[in-house]
XYZ file of C-alpha atoms in Angstrom:
383
model
C 51.516 -55.992 -76.241
C 54.124 -53.926 -74.378
C 54.359 -56.259 -71.379
C 57.893 -57.009 -70.204
C 58.599 -60.697 -69.668
C 61.443 -60.965 -67.169
C 61.438 -64.753 -67.577
C 62.458 -64.427 -71.238
C 65.513 -62.430 -70.153
C 66.359 -65.105 -67.588
C 65.954 -67.916 -70.113
C 68.126 -66.065 -72.637
C 70.771 -65.340 -70.015
C 70.820 -68.946 -68.792
C 71.251 -70.165 -72.363
C 74.193 -67.835 -72.986
C 75.795 -68.669 -69.639
C 75.558 -72.413 -70.201
C 76.864 -72.078 -73.752
C 79.916 -70.233 -72.442
C 80.452 -72.771 -69.656
C 80.302 -75.909 -71.829
C 82.635 -74.273 -74.359
C 85.279 -73.615 -71.705
C 86.076 -76.706 -69.613
C 89.408 -76.985 -67.858
C 90.240 -80.077 -69.904
C 88.408 -81.414 -72.950
C 89.434 -84.942 -71.981
C 87.869 -84.693 -68.509
C 84.203 -83.770 -68.849
C 81.128 -85.214 -67.189
C 78.828 -86.846 -69.738
C 75.967 -84.278 -69.509
C 78.493 -81.513 -70.224
C 79.739 -83.193 -73.386
C 78.054 -83.578 -76.764
C 76.549 -86.872 -77.849
C 79.015 -88.783 -80.015
C 76.608 -88.760 -82.959
C 73.043 -89.868 -82.226
C 71.325 -88.747 -79.047
C 70.914 -85.545 -77.079
C 72.736 -84.503 -73.921
C 72.111 -81.362 -71.863
C 75.012 -79.727 -73.711
C 73.461 -80.523 -77.092
C 70.428 -78.454 -76.097
C 72.306 -75.226 -75.455
C 72.896 -74.139 -79.068
C 69.336 -74.855 -80.304
C 68.049 -73.013 -77.236
C 70.072 -70.011 -78.414
C 68.396 -70.151 -81.837
C 65.028 -70.523 -80.110
C 65.846 -67.402 -78.077
C 66.720 -65.512 -81.263
C 63.243 -66.351 -82.543
C 61.673 -65.201 -79.261
C 63.343 -61.828 -79.615
C 62.128 -61.531 -83.225
C 58.543 -61.757 -81.975
C 59.049 -58.406 -80.264
C 61.067 -56.800 -83.078
C 59.322 -57.886 -86.305
C 56.037 -56.057 -85.476
C 57.987 -52.830 -85.027
C 59.825 -53.400 -88.302
C 56.485 -53.931 -90.075
C 55.381 -50.547 -88.796
C 58.661 -48.962 -89.897
C 58.300 -50.330 -93.436
C 60.016 -52.774 -95.738
C 63.147 -50.655 -96.229
C 63.783 -50.484 -92.495
C 63.244 -54.247 -92.232
C 65.665 -55.060 -95.043
C 68.319 -52.720 -93.671
C 68.045 -54.075 -90.130
C 68.040 -57.781 -91.015
C 70.735 -57.659 -93.683
C 73.086 -55.511 -91.605
C 72.572 -57.615 -88.479
C 73.042 -60.907 -90.317
C 76.235 -59.763 -92.027
C 77.624 -58.333 -88.788
C 76.970 -61.502 -86.766
C 78.486 -63.633 -89.539
C 81.527 -61.335 -89.729
C 82.032 -61.475 -85.951
C 81.957 -65.269 -86.101
C 84.487 -65.292 -88.931
C 86.667 -62.863 -86.981
C 86.602 -65.211 -83.980
C 87.662 -68.155 -86.143
C 90.635 -66.225 -87.520
C 91.743 -64.206 -84.495
C 94.233 -63.490 -83.088
C 95.625 -63.819 -86.652
C 98.975 -65.100 -85.393
C 100.016 -68.411 -83.805
C 103.052 -70.146 -82.368
C 104.941 -72.461 -84.724
C 108.363 -73.794 -83.691
C 108.658 -71.076 -81.022
C 108.021 -68.359 -83.595
C 104.907 -66.238 -83.987
C 103.662 -66.568 -87.559
C 100.637 -65.214 -89.400
C 97.635 -67.549 -89.523
C 96.857 -67.838 -93.252
C 93.334 -67.394 -94.569
C 93.598 -70.770 -96.282
C 93.393 -72.501 -92.875
C 90.517 -70.473 -91.395
C 87.199 -72.198 -90.747
C 84.446 -70.165 -92.411
C 81.392 -71.401 -90.522
C 80.714 -71.741 -86.810
C 78.213 -70.936 -84.060
C 77.678 -67.245 -84.810
C 77.633 -67.894 -88.545
C 74.861 -70.458 -88.082
C 72.907 -67.956 -86.001
C 73.338 -65.324 -88.705
C 72.144 -67.602 -91.516
C 69.166 -68.998 -89.578
C 68.145 -65.531 -88.383
C 68.393 -64.086 -91.897
C 66.121 -66.608 -93.605
C 63.705 -66.954 -90.681
C 63.269 -63.174 -90.587
C 62.252 -63.047 -94.236
C 59.829 -65.947 -93.807
C 58.003 -64.518 -90.783
C 57.987 -60.988 -92.194
C 56.539 -61.711 -95.627
C 54.170 -64.601 -94.860
C 51.133 -65.085 -92.639
C 51.343 -67.384 -89.649
C 49.712 -70.453 -91.246
C 52.027 -70.138 -94.241
C 55.021 -69.761 -91.921
C 54.070 -73.012 -90.193
C 53.638 -74.743 -93.562
C 57.067 -73.527 -94.720
C 58.611 -74.838 -91.504
C 57.042 -78.264 -92.019
C 58.231 -78.372 -95.641
C 61.792 -77.458 -94.607
C 61.911 -80.187 -91.958
C 60.424 -82.867 -94.203
C 62.503 -81.672 -97.145
C 65.727 -81.967 -95.180
C 64.753 -85.497 -94.106
C 64.113 -86.382 -97.732
C 67.484 -84.963 -98.829
C 69.327 -86.891 -96.136
C 67.600 -90.149 -97.014
C 67.728 -89.904 -100.794
C 71.207 -88.420 -101.186
C 72.857 -90.265 -98.298
C 74.631 -93.596 -98.503
C 72.000 -96.333 -99.022
C 71.418 -98.199 -95.784
C 73.424 -95.678 -93.742
C 72.305 -92.157 -94.725
C 72.553 -90.510 -91.297
C 76.083 -91.465 -90.205
C 79.261 -89.396 -90.312
C 80.416 -91.034 -93.544
C 76.968 -91.716 -94.998
C 75.512 -88.205 -94.660
C 75.230 -86.443 -98.013
C 76.205 -82.953 -96.889
C 79.962 -83.202 -96.524
C 80.948 -84.507 -99.958
C 78.067 -83.182 -102.056
C 77.696 -79.707 -100.579
C 80.139 -78.440 -97.963
C 83.417 -79.609 -99.476
C 82.395 -78.274 -102.887
C 81.109 -74.895 -101.684
C 83.339 -74.257 -98.660
C 86.447 -76.322 -99.318
C 88.112 -78.849 -97.032
C 90.667 -76.341 -95.690
C 87.878 -74.083 -94.404
C 85.961 -76.826 -92.605
C 85.929 -78.276 -89.102
C 87.976 -81.389 -88.284
C 86.844 -82.148 -84.760
C 85.453 -85.560 -85.736
C 88.850 -86.714 -86.988
C 87.800 -86.180 -90.599
C 86.691 -83.207 -92.656
C 83.138 -82.521 -91.475
C 81.462 -79.273 -90.452
C 78.521 -79.489 -88.020
C 77.653 -75.864 -88.813
C 78.182 -76.068 -92.564
C 75.858 -75.153 -95.424
C 74.223 -78.539 -95.921
C 72.768 -78.702 -92.412
C 71.459 -75.119 -92.415
C 67.840 -75.802 -93.379
C 66.569 -77.206 -90.077
C 68.052 -74.443 -87.840
C 65.908 -71.918 -89.730
C 62.857 -73.749 -88.401
C 64.320 -73.609 -84.881
C 64.235 -69.811 -85.082
C 60.726 -69.896 -86.563
C 59.454 -72.034 -83.672
C 61.016 -69.578 -81.240
C 59.281 -66.733 -83.071
C 55.880 -68.440 -83.005
C 56.340 -69.173 -79.306
C 57.213 -65.538 -78.642
C 54.154 -64.337 -80.568
C 51.936 -66.706 -78.588
C 53.377 -65.410 -75.303
C 52.809 -61.807 -76.368
C 49.217 -62.430 -77.419
C 48.186 -64.433 -74.342
C 50.106 -62.327 -71.838
C 50.996 -63.383 -68.312
C 48.229 -65.893 -67.774
C 47.713 -69.484 -66.668
C 46.247 -70.215 -70.092
C 49.491 -69.158 -71.768
C 51.693 -71.251 -69.478
C 49.402 -74.289 -69.649
C 49.159 -74.296 -73.436
C 52.887 -73.727 -73.740
C 53.500 -76.726 -71.482
C 51.125 -78.918 -73.499
C 52.707 -77.804 -76.775
C 56.140 -78.722 -75.410
C 54.922 -82.219 -74.530
C 53.530 -82.668 -78.042
C 56.801 -81.601 -79.661
C 58.803 -83.885 -77.376
C 56.584 -86.820 -78.315
C 56.809 -86.053 -82.046
C 60.586 -85.649 -81.847
C 61.073 -88.895 -79.937
C 58.712 -90.879 -82.186
C 60.084 -89.447 -85.442
C 63.554 -90.072 -84.057
C 62.979 -93.799 -84.509
C 63.170 -93.198 -88.265
C 65.278 -90.018 -88.527
C 67.758 -90.075 -85.610
C 68.044 -87.121 -83.232
C 71.497 -85.757 -83.996
C 72.962 -82.311 -83.381
C 75.971 -83.132 -85.548
C 73.894 -82.922 -88.744
C 71.101 -80.916 -87.075
C 68.334 -83.335 -88.014
C 64.688 -82.284 -88.195
C 63.947 -84.486 -85.191
C 66.642 -82.664 -83.239
C 64.866 -79.372 -83.997
C 61.492 -80.684 -82.844
C 62.854 -82.369 -79.727
C 65.107 -79.500 -78.600
C 62.370 -76.919 -79.284
C 60.036 -78.980 -77.128
C 62.604 -78.976 -74.322
C 63.045 -75.205 -74.682
C 59.293 -74.636 -74.448
C 59.034 -76.985 -71.466
C 61.764 -75.215 -69.499
C 60.465 -71.791 -70.507
C 56.924 -72.646 -69.375
C 58.234 -73.703 -65.947
C 60.333 -70.543 -65.614
C 57.382 -68.374 -66.636
C 55.100 -70.098 -64.169
C 57.342 -69.350 -61.202
C 58.530 -65.899 -62.265
C 55.589 -64.334 -64.093
C 52.680 -66.025 -62.282
C 54.046 -66.923 -58.831
C 56.409 -63.917 -58.701
C 59.152 -66.012 -57.162
C 62.683 -64.736 -57.629
C 65.982 -66.303 -56.615
C 69.635 -65.386 -56.807
C 69.899 -67.776 -59.747
C 67.455 -65.909 -61.984
C 69.137 -62.619 -61.070
C 72.478 -64.193 -61.984
C 71.235 -65.299 -65.413
C 69.327 -62.084 -66.106
C 72.588 -60.123 -66.257
C 73.875 -62.399 -69.030
C 70.639 -61.886 -70.941
C 71.243 -58.163 -71.267
C 74.521 -58.478 -73.206
C 74.256 -61.957 -74.755
C 76.189 -61.658 -78.010
C 78.875 -59.434 -76.523
C 79.707 -61.759 -73.640
C 79.608 -64.805 -75.912
C 82.063 -63.057 -78.238
C 84.313 -62.101 -75.323
C 84.281 -65.664 -73.972
C 85.695 -66.828 -77.300
C 87.988 -63.900 -78.002
C 89.723 -63.690 -74.624
C 91.055 -67.287 -74.518
C 92.339 -66.983 -78.096
C 94.354 -63.887 -77.197
C 95.647 -65.329 -73.929
C 96.851 -68.437 -75.780
C 99.593 -66.225 -77.243
C 101.065 -65.646 -73.764
C 103.436 -68.468 -72.853
C 104.469 -69.344 -69.307
C 107.410 -71.814 -69.023
C 106.287 -75.164 -67.619
C 109.377 -77.362 -67.515
C 110.884 -79.699 -70.077
C 108.996 -82.385 -71.983
C 111.054 -84.826 -74.085
C 113.980 -82.429 -74.067
C 111.955 -79.411 -75.153
C 110.610 -76.457 -73.207
C 106.861 -76.696 -72.601
C 104.564 -73.732 -71.968
C 101.217 -72.868 -70.440
C 99.014 -69.903 -71.243
C 97.440 -67.946 -68.330
C 94.200 -69.942 -68.470
C 95.864 -73.343 -68.607
C 98.222 -72.199 -65.810
C 95.178 -71.394 -63.665
C 93.734 -74.821 -64.364
C 96.944 -76.774 -63.762
C 98.004 -74.898 -60.634
C 94.743 -73.864 -58.984
C 91.904 -76.160 -60.111
C 93.591 -79.469 -60.834
C 95.348 -79.955 -57.450
C 92.061 -79.572 -55.546
C 90.488 -82.863 -56.664
C 91.618 -86.421 -57.267
C 88.869 -86.710 -59.906
C 89.975 -84.446 -62.740
C 86.393 -84.150 -63.995
C 85.735 -82.070 -60.878
C 88.778 -79.921 -61.564
C 87.618 -79.307 -65.122
C 84.136 -78.417 -63.918
C 85.515 -76.038 -61.291
C 87.516 -74.243 -63.967
C 84.356 -73.879 -66.104
C 82.493 -72.405 -63.125
C 85.339 -69.986 -62.432
C 85.341 -68.899 -66.061
C 81.595 -68.271 -66.131
C 81.781 -66.293 -62.876
C 84.560 -64.185 -64.368
C 82.361 -63.483 -67.410
C 79.448 -62.671 -65.091
C 81.483 -60.074 -63.215
C 82.122 -58.288 -66.514
C 78.471 -58.171 -67.590
C 77.391 -57.323 -64.038
C 79.438 -54.126 -64.025
C 78.303 -53.366 -67.568
C 74.717 -53.663 -66.360
C 75.450 -51.389 -63.399
C 76.857 -48.814 -65.806
C 73.887 -49.327 -68.171
C 76.215 -50.443 -70.951
C 74.378 -52.680 -73.404
C 76.056 -53.636 -76.660
C 73.506 -54.419 -79.366
C 74.206 -56.041 -82.706
């Protein structure tokens, strides 16, 4: 029960690293298709990164919840509530920081009325909070039953409350008008789709809870079976079953990260289990190590910190303005990161997709250097 699974650290680190990379391209208008999200229905490699993170959160719970059971209910409540609130608060801080912005060449305060309330870390906090209570207070069969009910229940809500004939589209989905706009408010929601719509809002929060639960159940299975061929084989088979269920169910309830459909949970969890089983086979059973797994392992030791830094640093640097000539009679500016892209990465390739990708690689290497030296100094920031 106290075995250390190096492959879990590698998988967690790879997930964090890829999440940072896809969130920081050189140009959002020049991205290779696999590194961009599906427009609405479908699942690209980038769409898998966030659910993998939730899956990883569940994996970690499999090693923590047993200790919290031994410590007692008070210790459990204190740990989960404090951690959930802190992660949510960090996410809210990221959305608001650096609290000032340029308007008409003047730095002005960014008002609370324009701050998005939900986001990636907030979704993690909410899913972790409810999943923790479910796996702590209920037995495994009941946990599985609750997960099934949540997935089917969310499907039912989408179908019944959505626009008849088009319940799963951007404008037909029930969550925006009926839930998120009423509880969050339009000014505090995301507008990346060109309209008020929040992909990490309240209405789509049911299914991600199950993503964490599946990660937890997978982690418990790994702990119980240990480093064995039986564990890897059954994990591989289970991944194939989930992939089949997700793809088949997807014919009726589309796979969509935007509204985090139940089929998206099943399909992405299957992909996570598939990749994890392969990693575990080579690392835990074949004892094969490469520079790549050592690279990712460093990220896995400070996951939330480096993810926070990858969001915080660009926001702060955006306040620094470097003159970049005149555009339509007005002075234009670059921040240090955009200067690096325009003057170092962009001139190297005729295909700007390559320039954008190079910038993303440079950014992730820069983040790696930070966590590498933190690891050397044995500095690990836990939340």
